[in-house]
Short mmCIF file of C-alpha atoms in Angstrom, two decimals:
data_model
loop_
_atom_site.label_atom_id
_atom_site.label_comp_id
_atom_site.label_asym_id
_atom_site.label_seq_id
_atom_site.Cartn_x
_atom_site.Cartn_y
_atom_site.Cartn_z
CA UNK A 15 -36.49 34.81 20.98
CA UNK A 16 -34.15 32.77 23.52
CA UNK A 17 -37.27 31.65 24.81
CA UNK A 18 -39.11 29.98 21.71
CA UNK A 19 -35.68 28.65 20.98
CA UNK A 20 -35.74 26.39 24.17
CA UNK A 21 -39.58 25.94 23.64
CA UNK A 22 -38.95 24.66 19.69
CA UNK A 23 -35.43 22.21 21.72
CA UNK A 24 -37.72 21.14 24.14
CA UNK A 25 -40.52 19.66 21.58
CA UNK A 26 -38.07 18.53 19.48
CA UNK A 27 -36.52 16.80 22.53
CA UNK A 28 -40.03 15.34 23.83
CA UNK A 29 -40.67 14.25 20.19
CA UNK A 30 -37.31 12.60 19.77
CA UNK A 31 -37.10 10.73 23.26
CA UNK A 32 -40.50 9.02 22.99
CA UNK A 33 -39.54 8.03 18.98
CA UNK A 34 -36.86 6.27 20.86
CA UNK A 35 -38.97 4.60 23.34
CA UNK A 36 -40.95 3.57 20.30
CA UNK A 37 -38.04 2.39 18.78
CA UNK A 38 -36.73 0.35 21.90
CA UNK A 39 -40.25 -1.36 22.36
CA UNK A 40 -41.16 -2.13 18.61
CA UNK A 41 -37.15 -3.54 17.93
CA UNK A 42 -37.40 -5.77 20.66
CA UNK A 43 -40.71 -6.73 19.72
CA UNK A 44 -39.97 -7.00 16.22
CA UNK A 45 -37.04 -9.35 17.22
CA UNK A 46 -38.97 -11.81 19.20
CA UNK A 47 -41.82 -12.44 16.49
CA UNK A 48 -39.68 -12.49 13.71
CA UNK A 49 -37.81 -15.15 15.84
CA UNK A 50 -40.81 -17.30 17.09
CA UNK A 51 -42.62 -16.52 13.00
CA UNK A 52 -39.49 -17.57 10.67
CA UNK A 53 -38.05 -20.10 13.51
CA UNK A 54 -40.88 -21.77 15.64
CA UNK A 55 -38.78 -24.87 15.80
CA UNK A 56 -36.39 -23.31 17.45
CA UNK A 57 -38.28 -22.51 20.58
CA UNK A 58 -36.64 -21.55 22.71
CA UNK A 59 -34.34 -19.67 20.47
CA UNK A 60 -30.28 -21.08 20.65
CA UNK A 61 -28.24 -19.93 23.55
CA UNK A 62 -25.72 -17.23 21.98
CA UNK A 63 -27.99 -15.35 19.79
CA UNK A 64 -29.92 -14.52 23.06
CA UNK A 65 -26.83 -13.67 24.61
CA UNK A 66 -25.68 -11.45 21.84
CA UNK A 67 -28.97 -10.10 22.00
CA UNK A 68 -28.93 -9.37 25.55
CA UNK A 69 -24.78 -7.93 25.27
CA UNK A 70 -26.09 -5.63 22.60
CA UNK A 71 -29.37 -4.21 24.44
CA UNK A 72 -27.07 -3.49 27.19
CA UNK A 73 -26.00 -0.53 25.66
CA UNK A 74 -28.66 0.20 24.18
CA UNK A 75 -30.75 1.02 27.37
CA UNK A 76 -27.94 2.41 28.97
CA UNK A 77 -27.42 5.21 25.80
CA UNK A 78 -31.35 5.57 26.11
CA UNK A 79 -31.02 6.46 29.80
CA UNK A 80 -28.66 8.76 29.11
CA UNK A 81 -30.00 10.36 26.40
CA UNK A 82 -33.26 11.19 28.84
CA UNK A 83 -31.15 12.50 31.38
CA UNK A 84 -29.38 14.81 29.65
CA UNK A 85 -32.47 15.53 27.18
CA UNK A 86 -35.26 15.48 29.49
CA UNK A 87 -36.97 19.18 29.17
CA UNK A 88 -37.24 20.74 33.13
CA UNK A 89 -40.43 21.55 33.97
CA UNK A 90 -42.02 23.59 37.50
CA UNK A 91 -45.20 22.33 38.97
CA UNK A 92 -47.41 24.76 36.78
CA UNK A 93 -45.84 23.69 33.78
CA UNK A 94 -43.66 26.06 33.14
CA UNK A 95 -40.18 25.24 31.47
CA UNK A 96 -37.55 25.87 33.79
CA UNK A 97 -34.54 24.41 31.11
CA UNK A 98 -35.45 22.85 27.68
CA UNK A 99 -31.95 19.98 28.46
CA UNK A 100 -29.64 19.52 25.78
CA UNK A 101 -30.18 19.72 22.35
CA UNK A 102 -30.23 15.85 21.48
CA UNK A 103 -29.81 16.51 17.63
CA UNK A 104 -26.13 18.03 18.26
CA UNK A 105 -23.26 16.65 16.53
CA UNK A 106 -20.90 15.02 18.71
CA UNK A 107 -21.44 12.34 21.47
CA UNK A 108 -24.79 12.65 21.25
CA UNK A 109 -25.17 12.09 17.29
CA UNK A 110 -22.87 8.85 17.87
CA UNK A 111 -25.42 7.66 20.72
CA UNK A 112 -27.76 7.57 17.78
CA UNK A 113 -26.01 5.89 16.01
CA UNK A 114 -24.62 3.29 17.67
CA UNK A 115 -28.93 3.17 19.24
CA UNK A 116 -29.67 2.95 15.60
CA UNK A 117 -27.09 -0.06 14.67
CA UNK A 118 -28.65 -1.76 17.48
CA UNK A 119 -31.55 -1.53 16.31
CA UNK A 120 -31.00 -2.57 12.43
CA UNK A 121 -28.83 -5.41 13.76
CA UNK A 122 -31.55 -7.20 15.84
CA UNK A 123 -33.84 -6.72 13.38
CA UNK A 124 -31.98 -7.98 10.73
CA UNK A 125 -30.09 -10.83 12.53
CA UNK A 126 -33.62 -12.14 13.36
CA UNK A 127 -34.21 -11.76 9.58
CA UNK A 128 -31.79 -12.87 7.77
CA UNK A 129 -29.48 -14.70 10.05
CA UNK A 130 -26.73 -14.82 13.00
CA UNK A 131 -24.17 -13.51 10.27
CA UNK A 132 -25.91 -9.67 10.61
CA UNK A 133 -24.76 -9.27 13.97
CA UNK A 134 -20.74 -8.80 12.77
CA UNK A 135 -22.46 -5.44 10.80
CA UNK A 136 -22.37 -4.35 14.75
CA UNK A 137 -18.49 -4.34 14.21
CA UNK A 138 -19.06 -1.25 12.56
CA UNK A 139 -19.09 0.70 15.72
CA UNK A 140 -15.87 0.11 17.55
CA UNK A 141 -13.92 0.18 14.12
CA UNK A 142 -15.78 3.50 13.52
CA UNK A 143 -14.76 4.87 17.17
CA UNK A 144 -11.09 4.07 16.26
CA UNK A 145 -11.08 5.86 12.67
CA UNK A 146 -12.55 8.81 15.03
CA UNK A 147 -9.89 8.32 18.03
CA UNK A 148 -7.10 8.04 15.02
CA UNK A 149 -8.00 11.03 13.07
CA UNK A 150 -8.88 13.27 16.02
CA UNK A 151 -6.15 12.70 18.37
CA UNK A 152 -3.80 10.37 17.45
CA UNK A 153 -2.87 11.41 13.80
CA UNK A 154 -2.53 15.22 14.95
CA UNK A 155 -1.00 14.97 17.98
CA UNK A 156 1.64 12.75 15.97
CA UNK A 157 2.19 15.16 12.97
CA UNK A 158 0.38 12.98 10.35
CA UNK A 159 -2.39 14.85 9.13
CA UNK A 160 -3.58 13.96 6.18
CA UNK A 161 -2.71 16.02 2.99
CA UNK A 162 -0.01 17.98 5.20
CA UNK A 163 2.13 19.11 2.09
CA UNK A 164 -0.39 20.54 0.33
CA UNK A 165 -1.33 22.37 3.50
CA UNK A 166 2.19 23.41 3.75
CA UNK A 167 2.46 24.46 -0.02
CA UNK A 168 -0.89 26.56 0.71
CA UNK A 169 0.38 28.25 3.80
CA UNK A 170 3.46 29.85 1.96
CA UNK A 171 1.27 31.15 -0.90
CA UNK A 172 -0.81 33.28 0.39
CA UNK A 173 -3.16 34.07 -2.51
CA UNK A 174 -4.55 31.18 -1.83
CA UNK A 175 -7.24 29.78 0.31
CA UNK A 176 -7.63 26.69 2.39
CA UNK A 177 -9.42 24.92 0.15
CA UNK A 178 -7.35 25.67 -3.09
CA UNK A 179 -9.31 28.91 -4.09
CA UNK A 180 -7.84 32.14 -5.34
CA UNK A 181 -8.50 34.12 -2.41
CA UNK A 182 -7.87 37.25 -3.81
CA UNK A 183 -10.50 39.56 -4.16
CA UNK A 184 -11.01 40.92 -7.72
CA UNK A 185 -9.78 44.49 -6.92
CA UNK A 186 -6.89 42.86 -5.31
CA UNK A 187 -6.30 40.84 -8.56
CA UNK A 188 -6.23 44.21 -11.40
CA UNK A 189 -3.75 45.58 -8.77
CA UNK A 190 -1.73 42.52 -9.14
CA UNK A 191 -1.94 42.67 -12.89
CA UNK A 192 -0.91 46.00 -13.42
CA UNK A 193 2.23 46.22 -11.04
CA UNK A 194 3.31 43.12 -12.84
CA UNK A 195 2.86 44.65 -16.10
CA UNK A 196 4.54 47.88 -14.48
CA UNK A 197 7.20 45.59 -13.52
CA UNK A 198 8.17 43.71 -16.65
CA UNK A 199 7.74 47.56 -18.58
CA UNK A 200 10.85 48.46 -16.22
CA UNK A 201 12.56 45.18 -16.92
CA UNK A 202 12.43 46.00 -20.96
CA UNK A 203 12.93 49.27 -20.64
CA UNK A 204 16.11 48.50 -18.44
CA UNK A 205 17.35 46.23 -20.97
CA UNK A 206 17.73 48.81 -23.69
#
């Protein structure tokens, strides 16, 4: 079973790095004519769209070469798989290698589209990485979690799951019912 599982990673892996070649070659591409079709005046195109072009595909090639190395399925010289590399469809770094590959992508396309204003859509990345850095690290490591008195409230009851839920199983629950009617019996029947 281990073994179809690293057969089944490695397709998926084989499938997924040439989809990004694709993806690499065809963006590019699809930059350049959309350029030279919508724009032929400008011919050569201006001087800092190819240099944001350039500053963005920087990354991009260097995500895609890591992204091979670590996904890259092992092979022996009969074919045989010798390690299937790492899953590339984790969550994780690798998930936010896609997606910063993927922003790329859209905002090449789209700044060749619809104008040099689509490149500040790229901005979404680093603000993303520090909502990520903040809620991971910072805010815990500082105390400020977010909803922390309602975790607090649901820590001291416990009849009550993390999420808000009666935990309590039914069985648990009847008990509960009857000792409290047992209880408030004893507290009349004291009273007389």
């Amino acid at each position: 079973m281990a073994k179809a599982l690293a057969k089944k990673t490695a397709a998926d892996n084989e499938k997924a790095l040439q989809n990004l070649r694709y993806g690499m070659v065809i963006s590019s591409a699809l930059y350049v004519l959309l350029r030279l079709i919508l724009s032929p005046h400008k011919f050569p195109p201006a001087f800092w769209p190819s240099v944001i072009y350039l500053l963005t595909a920087i990354p991009t090639v260097f995500l895609y070469r890591y992204l091979h190395s670590v996904g890259t399925p092992k092979r022996d010289a009969s074919g045989i798989l010798i390690s299937s590399g790492d899953d590339l469809n984790q969550s994780g770094l690798l998930d936010t290698c896609w997606d910063v590959i993927y922003v790329t992508w859209g905002c090449q396309v789209g700044s060749s589209l619809f104008g040099e204003w689509f490149w500040w859509l790229y901005l979404s990345i680093p603000v993303f990485g520090g909502y990520k850095v903040y809620t991971s690290f910072i805010s815990p490591m500082m105390g400020l979690r977010q909803g922390q008195p309602a975790a607090a409230a649901e820590a001291a009851d416990p009849t009550t799951a993390p999420g808000g839920a009666d935990a309590t199983s039914k069985r648990q629950a009847k008990i509960q019912k009857r000792n409290e009617k047992i209880q408030a019996q004893q507290a009349k029947s004291g009273r007389r």
